[in-house]
Short mmCIF file of C-alpha atoms and ligand atoms in Angstrom, two decimals:
data_model
loop_
_atom_site.label_atom_id
_atom_site.label_comp_id
_atom_site.label_asym_id
_atom_site.label_seq_id
_atom_site.Cartn_x
_atom_site.Cartn_y
_atom_site.Cartn_z
CA MET A 844 11.63 -22.60 3.59
CA SER A 845 11.12 -18.91 4.17
CA LYS A 846 8.37 -17.34 2.41
CA ILE A 847 7.86 -13.87 1.24
CA SER A 848 4.68 -12.73 2.04
CA ALA A 849 2.29 -9.76 0.99
CA ILE A 850 0.48 -7.77 3.52
CA ILE A 851 -2.60 -5.87 1.69
CA PRO A 852 -4.59 -3.32 3.90
CA ALA A 853 -7.89 -3.05 2.82
CA ALA A 854 -9.26 -2.38 6.06
CA GLY A 855 -10.45 1.19 5.86
CA SER A 856 -14.38 2.78 5.43
CA GLY A 857 -13.19 4.79 2.32
CA THR A 858 -15.27 7.73 4.04
CA ARG A 859 -13.94 10.17 1.61
CA MET A 860 -15.05 8.62 -1.69
CA GLY A 861 -18.83 9.27 -0.52
CA GLY A 862 -21.17 6.82 -0.46
CA ASP A 863 -21.48 4.07 2.98
CA ARG A 864 -19.56 0.90 1.01
CA SER A 865 -15.55 0.91 1.01
CA LYS A 866 -14.18 2.58 -2.21
CA GLN A 867 -12.23 -0.72 -2.88
CA TYR A 868 -15.58 -2.83 -3.09
CA LEU A 869 -15.88 -0.16 -6.41
CA ALA A 870 -15.65 -2.01 -10.03
CA ILE A 871 -13.58 -0.52 -12.32
CA GLY A 872 -13.82 -2.48 -15.44
CA GLU A 873 -15.05 -5.96 -14.88
CA ARG A 874 -13.71 -6.43 -11.25
CA PRO A 875 -13.93 -4.72 -7.94
CA ILE A 876 -10.38 -2.54 -7.15
CA LEU A 877 -9.22 -5.07 -4.21
CA ILE A 878 -9.79 -7.45 -6.40
CA GLU A 879 -7.40 -6.09 -9.33
CA THR A 880 -5.15 -5.81 -6.62
CA LEU A 881 -4.77 -8.93 -5.22
CA MET A 882 -4.93 -10.50 -8.31
CA VAL A 883 -1.32 -8.94 -9.19
CA PHE A 884 0.03 -10.23 -5.98
CA ASN A 885 -1.50 -14.02 -6.45
CA GLU A 886 -0.17 -14.11 -9.95
CA SER A 887 2.94 -13.26 -8.88
CA PRO A 888 5.62 -15.85 -8.96
CA HIS A 889 7.34 -13.89 -6.14
CA ILE A 890 4.71 -14.08 -3.68
CA ASP A 891 4.40 -16.88 -1.40
CA GLU A 892 1.31 -15.82 0.76
CA ILE A 893 -1.29 -12.61 0.92
CA ILE A 894 -2.43 -11.26 4.07
CA LEU A 895 -5.48 -9.63 3.49
CA LEU A 896 -6.73 -6.60 6.40
CA SER A 897 -10.78 -6.90 6.29
CA PRO A 898 -13.14 -4.05 8.21
CA PRO A 899 -14.09 -6.42 10.69
CA ALA A 900 -17.80 -6.26 9.42
CA ASP A 901 -16.70 -7.68 6.31
CA ILE A 902 -14.53 -10.62 6.56
CA ASP A 903 -17.63 -13.09 5.29
CA LEU A 904 -18.05 -10.96 2.37
CA MET A 905 -14.04 -10.92 1.58
CA LYS A 906 -14.29 -15.00 1.96
CA LYS A 907 -16.89 -15.00 -0.54
CA LEU A 908 -14.94 -12.47 -3.01
CA LEU A 909 -11.47 -14.38 -2.51
CA LYS A 910 -13.86 -17.75 -3.31
CA LYS A 911 -15.41 -16.25 -6.69
CA TYR A 912 -11.76 -15.05 -7.65
CA ASP A 913 -9.84 -18.34 -6.38
CA LEU A 914 -7.39 -15.87 -5.29
CA ALA A 915 -5.57 -18.81 -3.13
CA LYS A 916 -2.34 -17.32 -2.30
CA VAL A 917 -4.17 -15.33 0.68
CA THR A 918 -3.64 -17.72 3.36
CA LYS A 919 -5.30 -15.58 6.25
CA VAL A 920 -7.69 -12.59 6.33
CA VAL A 921 -7.38 -10.82 9.59
CA LYS A 922 -9.25 -7.92 11.14
CA GLY A 923 -8.41 -4.40 10.79
CA GLY A 924 -7.97 -1.69 13.45
CA LYS A 925 -8.98 1.88 14.10
CA GLU A 926 -6.41 3.14 11.76
CA ARG A 927 -3.72 1.77 9.09
CA GLN A 928 -0.54 1.13 11.18
CA ASP A 929 -3.41 -0.61 13.48
CA SER A 930 -4.30 -2.83 10.87
CA ILE A 931 -0.93 -3.85 10.07
CA SER A 932 0.21 -4.39 13.19
CA ASN A 933 -2.50 -6.97 13.66
CA ALA A 934 -1.10 -8.90 10.42
CA LEU A 935 2.24 -8.40 11.54
CA ASP A 936 0.64 -10.11 14.63
CA ALA A 937 -0.51 -13.24 12.43
CA LEU A 938 2.76 -13.68 10.44
CA ASP A 939 4.43 -17.25 11.12
CA ARG A 940 8.17 -17.34 10.92
CA SER A 941 8.87 -18.68 7.83
CA SER A 942 8.31 -15.06 6.45
CA SER A 943 11.50 -13.94 5.58
CA ILE A 944 10.45 -10.64 3.55
CA VAL A 945 7.34 -8.55 4.08
CA LEU A 946 5.87 -6.51 1.29
CA VAL A 947 3.03 -3.86 2.51
CA HIS A 948 0.56 -2.87 -0.38
CA ASP A 949 -2.60 -0.58 -0.36
CA GLY A 950 -5.42 -2.52 -1.73
CA VAL A 951 -6.82 0.38 -3.48
CA ARG A 952 -3.54 0.62 -5.40
CA PRO A 953 -4.89 -1.63 -8.31
CA PHE A 954 -2.17 -0.71 -11.03
CA ILE A 955 1.37 -1.98 -9.21
CA SER A 956 3.34 -3.78 -12.01
CA ASP A 957 5.07 -7.28 -10.40
CA LYS A 958 8.25 -5.63 -12.33
CA ILE A 959 8.45 -3.25 -9.43
CA ILE A 960 7.34 -6.24 -6.85
CA LYS A 961 10.32 -8.22 -8.22
CA GLU A 962 12.78 -5.04 -7.75
CA LEU A 963 11.67 -4.67 -4.06
CA ILE A 964 12.44 -7.90 -2.67
CA ASP A 965 15.95 -7.93 -5.13
CA ALA A 966 16.38 -4.52 -2.86
CA VAL A 967 15.41 -6.01 0.21
CA ASN A 968 17.54 -8.91 -0.35
CA GLN A 969 20.63 -6.53 -0.62
CA TYR A 970 19.65 -3.99 1.55
CA GLY A 971 16.96 -5.02 3.96
CA ALA A 972 14.19 -2.25 3.28
CA ALA A 973 12.84 -0.51 0.05
CA ILE A 974 9.86 1.36 -0.81
CA ALA A 975 8.54 2.68 -4.57
CA ALA A 976 7.94 5.76 -4.78
CA VAL A 977 8.39 8.67 -7.78
CA PRO A 978 9.73 12.49 -8.35
CA VAL A 979 7.78 15.32 -7.47
CA LYS A 980 6.62 16.88 -10.27
CA ASP A 981 5.02 20.13 -9.10
CA THR A 982 6.65 22.75 -7.32
CA VAL A 983 6.56 22.37 -3.73
CA LYS A 984 4.88 25.17 -1.35
CA LYS A 985 5.58 25.29 2.75
CA VAL A 986 2.38 26.90 3.62
CA SER A 987 0.60 28.46 7.28
CA ASN A 988 -2.11 27.37 8.78
CA ARG A 989 -5.77 29.12 7.51
CA SER A 990 -6.18 32.30 9.33
CA ILE A 991 -9.20 34.60 8.66
CA SER A 992 -7.00 35.96 5.75
CA GLY A 993 -6.82 32.70 4.46
CA ILE A 994 -3.24 30.63 3.86
CA SER A 995 -0.03 32.19 3.21
CA ILE A 996 3.25 30.76 1.39
CA ILE A 997 5.79 30.32 4.15
CA GLU A 998 8.40 28.57 1.61
CA THR A 999 9.03 27.29 -1.91
CA VAL A 1000 10.87 24.33 -1.03
CA PRO A 1001 13.19 22.75 -3.81
CA ARG A 1002 11.97 19.34 -4.99
CA GLU A 1003 14.91 17.83 -6.50
CA ASN A 1004 14.94 15.65 -3.50
CA LEU A 1005 11.70 15.17 -2.86
CA TRP A 1006 10.38 11.88 -4.10
CA LEU A 1007 6.34 10.76 -3.26
CA ALA A 1008 6.18 7.96 -1.37
CA GLN A 1009 4.06 5.05 -2.77
CA THR A 1010 3.49 1.20 -1.49
CA PRO A 1011 4.65 -1.43 -2.32
CA GLN A 1012 7.20 -0.98 0.97
CA ALA A 1013 9.24 -3.93 1.52
CA PHE A 1014 11.13 -4.99 4.03
CA ARG A 1015 13.25 -7.58 5.85
CA ALA A 1016 10.32 -9.24 8.41
CA LYS A 1017 12.30 -8.88 11.66
CA LEU A 1018 12.96 -4.98 10.48
CA ILE A 1019 9.26 -4.48 10.05
CA ILE A 1020 8.52 -6.40 12.90
CA GLY A 1021 11.06 -4.30 15.44
CA ALA A 1022 9.98 -1.21 14.02
CA TYR A 1023 6.27 -1.98 14.92
CA ALA A 1024 6.86 -3.09 18.50
CA ASN A 1025 9.34 0.15 19.39
CA ALA A 1026 5.95 1.79 17.71
CA ARG A 1027 3.92 0.88 19.69
CA GLU A 1028 6.40 1.12 22.66
CA LYS A 1029 6.91 4.76 22.26
CA GLY A 1030 3.49 6.01 20.63
CA ILE A 1031 4.88 6.74 17.14
CA ARG A 1032 2.47 7.44 14.60
CA GLY A 1033 3.31 7.09 11.02
CA THR A 1034 1.65 8.02 7.50
CA ASP A 1035 3.24 5.03 5.87
CA ASP A 1036 5.43 2.06 6.97
CA ALA A 1037 9.02 2.87 6.28
CA SER A 1038 8.46 5.86 8.64
CA LEU A 1039 8.46 3.47 11.47
CA LEU A 1040 11.76 1.97 10.42
CA GLU A 1041 13.17 5.63 9.49
CA ALA A 1042 12.53 6.10 13.24
CA ILE A 1043 15.07 3.49 14.72
CA GLY A 1044 17.35 4.43 11.97
CA VAL A 1045 17.01 1.82 8.96
CA ASP A 1046 18.05 3.12 5.68
CA VAL A 1047 15.34 2.51 3.38
CA LYS A 1048 16.07 2.43 -0.37
CA ILE A 1049 13.82 4.11 -3.15
CA VAL A 1050 12.80 2.10 -5.82
CA MET A 1051 11.72 3.84 -8.49
CA GLY A 1052 7.59 3.45 -8.75
CA SER A 1053 4.93 4.85 -11.36
CA TYR A 1054 3.14 7.29 -12.02
CA GLU A 1055 0.19 4.85 -12.78
CA ASN A 1056 0.58 3.43 -9.25
CA ILE A 1057 -2.26 5.79 -7.75
CA LYS A 1058 -4.06 5.16 -4.86
CA ILE A 1059 -7.67 5.21 -5.31
CA THR A 1060 -9.22 7.25 -2.95
CA THR A 1061 -11.59 10.40 -3.73
CA PRO A 1062 -14.53 10.19 -6.85
CA GLU A 1063 -12.22 11.69 -9.34
CA ASP A 1064 -9.52 9.04 -8.81
CA LEU A 1065 -12.20 6.49 -10.23
CA VAL A 1066 -11.77 8.66 -13.64
CA PHE A 1067 -8.07 8.18 -14.00
CA ALA A 1068 -8.43 4.19 -13.18
CA GLU A 1069 -10.98 3.56 -15.87
CA ALA A 1070 -8.30 5.79 -17.99
CA ILE A 1071 -4.98 4.03 -17.38
CA LEU A 1072 -7.33 0.55 -17.65
CA LYS A 1073 -8.40 1.49 -20.85
CA GLU A 1074 -5.34 2.18 -21.90
CA ARG A 1075 -4.18 -1.00 -20.85
CA SER A 1076 -6.72 -2.66 -22.12
CA ARG A 1077 -5.61 -1.40 -26.43
O1 LIG B 358 -6.52 5.58 4.60
P1 LIG B 358 -5.74 5.64 3.48
O2 LIG B 358 -6.31 6.34 2.49
O3 LIG B 358 -4.25 6.24 3.68
O4 LIG B 358 -6.08 3.94 3.20
C1 LIG B 358 -4.39 3.30 2.84
C2 LIG B 358 -5.23 1.49 2.38
O5 LIG B 358 -4.92 1.22 4.26
C3 LIG B 358 -6.19 1.08 2.37
O6 LIG B 358 -6.05 0.25 1.24
C4 LIG B 358 -7.41 1.28 3.08
O7 LIG B 358 -8.15 0.04 3.21
C5 LIG B 358 -6.42 0.44 4.46
N1 LIG B 358 -6.85 1.12 5.83
C6 LIG B 358 -6.87 -0.38 6.68
N2 LIG B 358 -7.13 0.08 8.12
C7 LIG B 358 -7.47 0.71 8.01
C8 LIG B 358 -7.30 2.32 7.44
C9 LIG B 358 -6.78 2.40 6.56
O8 LIG B 358 -6.24 -1.22 6.29
N3 LIG B 358 -7.95 1.29 9.47
#
């Protein structure tokens, strides 16, 4: 039977949060951010297995957390690499042949909904590749490099066709495996997974994400996260 697999990268050091512990272990509400994220996928009827990427030094800690929170769909805990792309590459190597669809979702985006997960899987079944994204709300400026006299605006970029890429990003397994193999061969580095598929000419569709689907990266994001959680628990 073909499986739908979720890869959750959680192998970053999280240095932008300050402090010496990775941001994903910080609690929002009662549970660590990463656990909140994993729970959405663990409880989704659309997901068959989860592959979790861990900092190499935290594998035992991860296994303890998985047990504590009864996250039974996590079938593999894989060591992360130097950068996110290296981590995902390790997870793809650990994928077995029965996976037909792969979703990649950052461990630090706990507010993802099962509705978006389902819409992405539907889009992949129809088109092969799709990501969650939201329209840009602010005015976007292209600027110069910083010089002694500061940073200058080069141009205002029309925003009507600009969207912010989020995760999950979902693909037919063969497409993402092929895109990562191509990137490795040609030395392509991307800041998301879709860009590696774009590089081999795959048409990647957009599914409406959510402005609540924030990536918790810096201390002020934690304040937003607590607010979203509070609003949801009402
Ligand atoms: O670095 P960035 O904030 O884009 O990280 C997004 C996600 O990728 C985080 O969940 C982080 O733990 C993960 N990551 C990883 N391996 C790395 C770097 C980041 O799994 N080497």
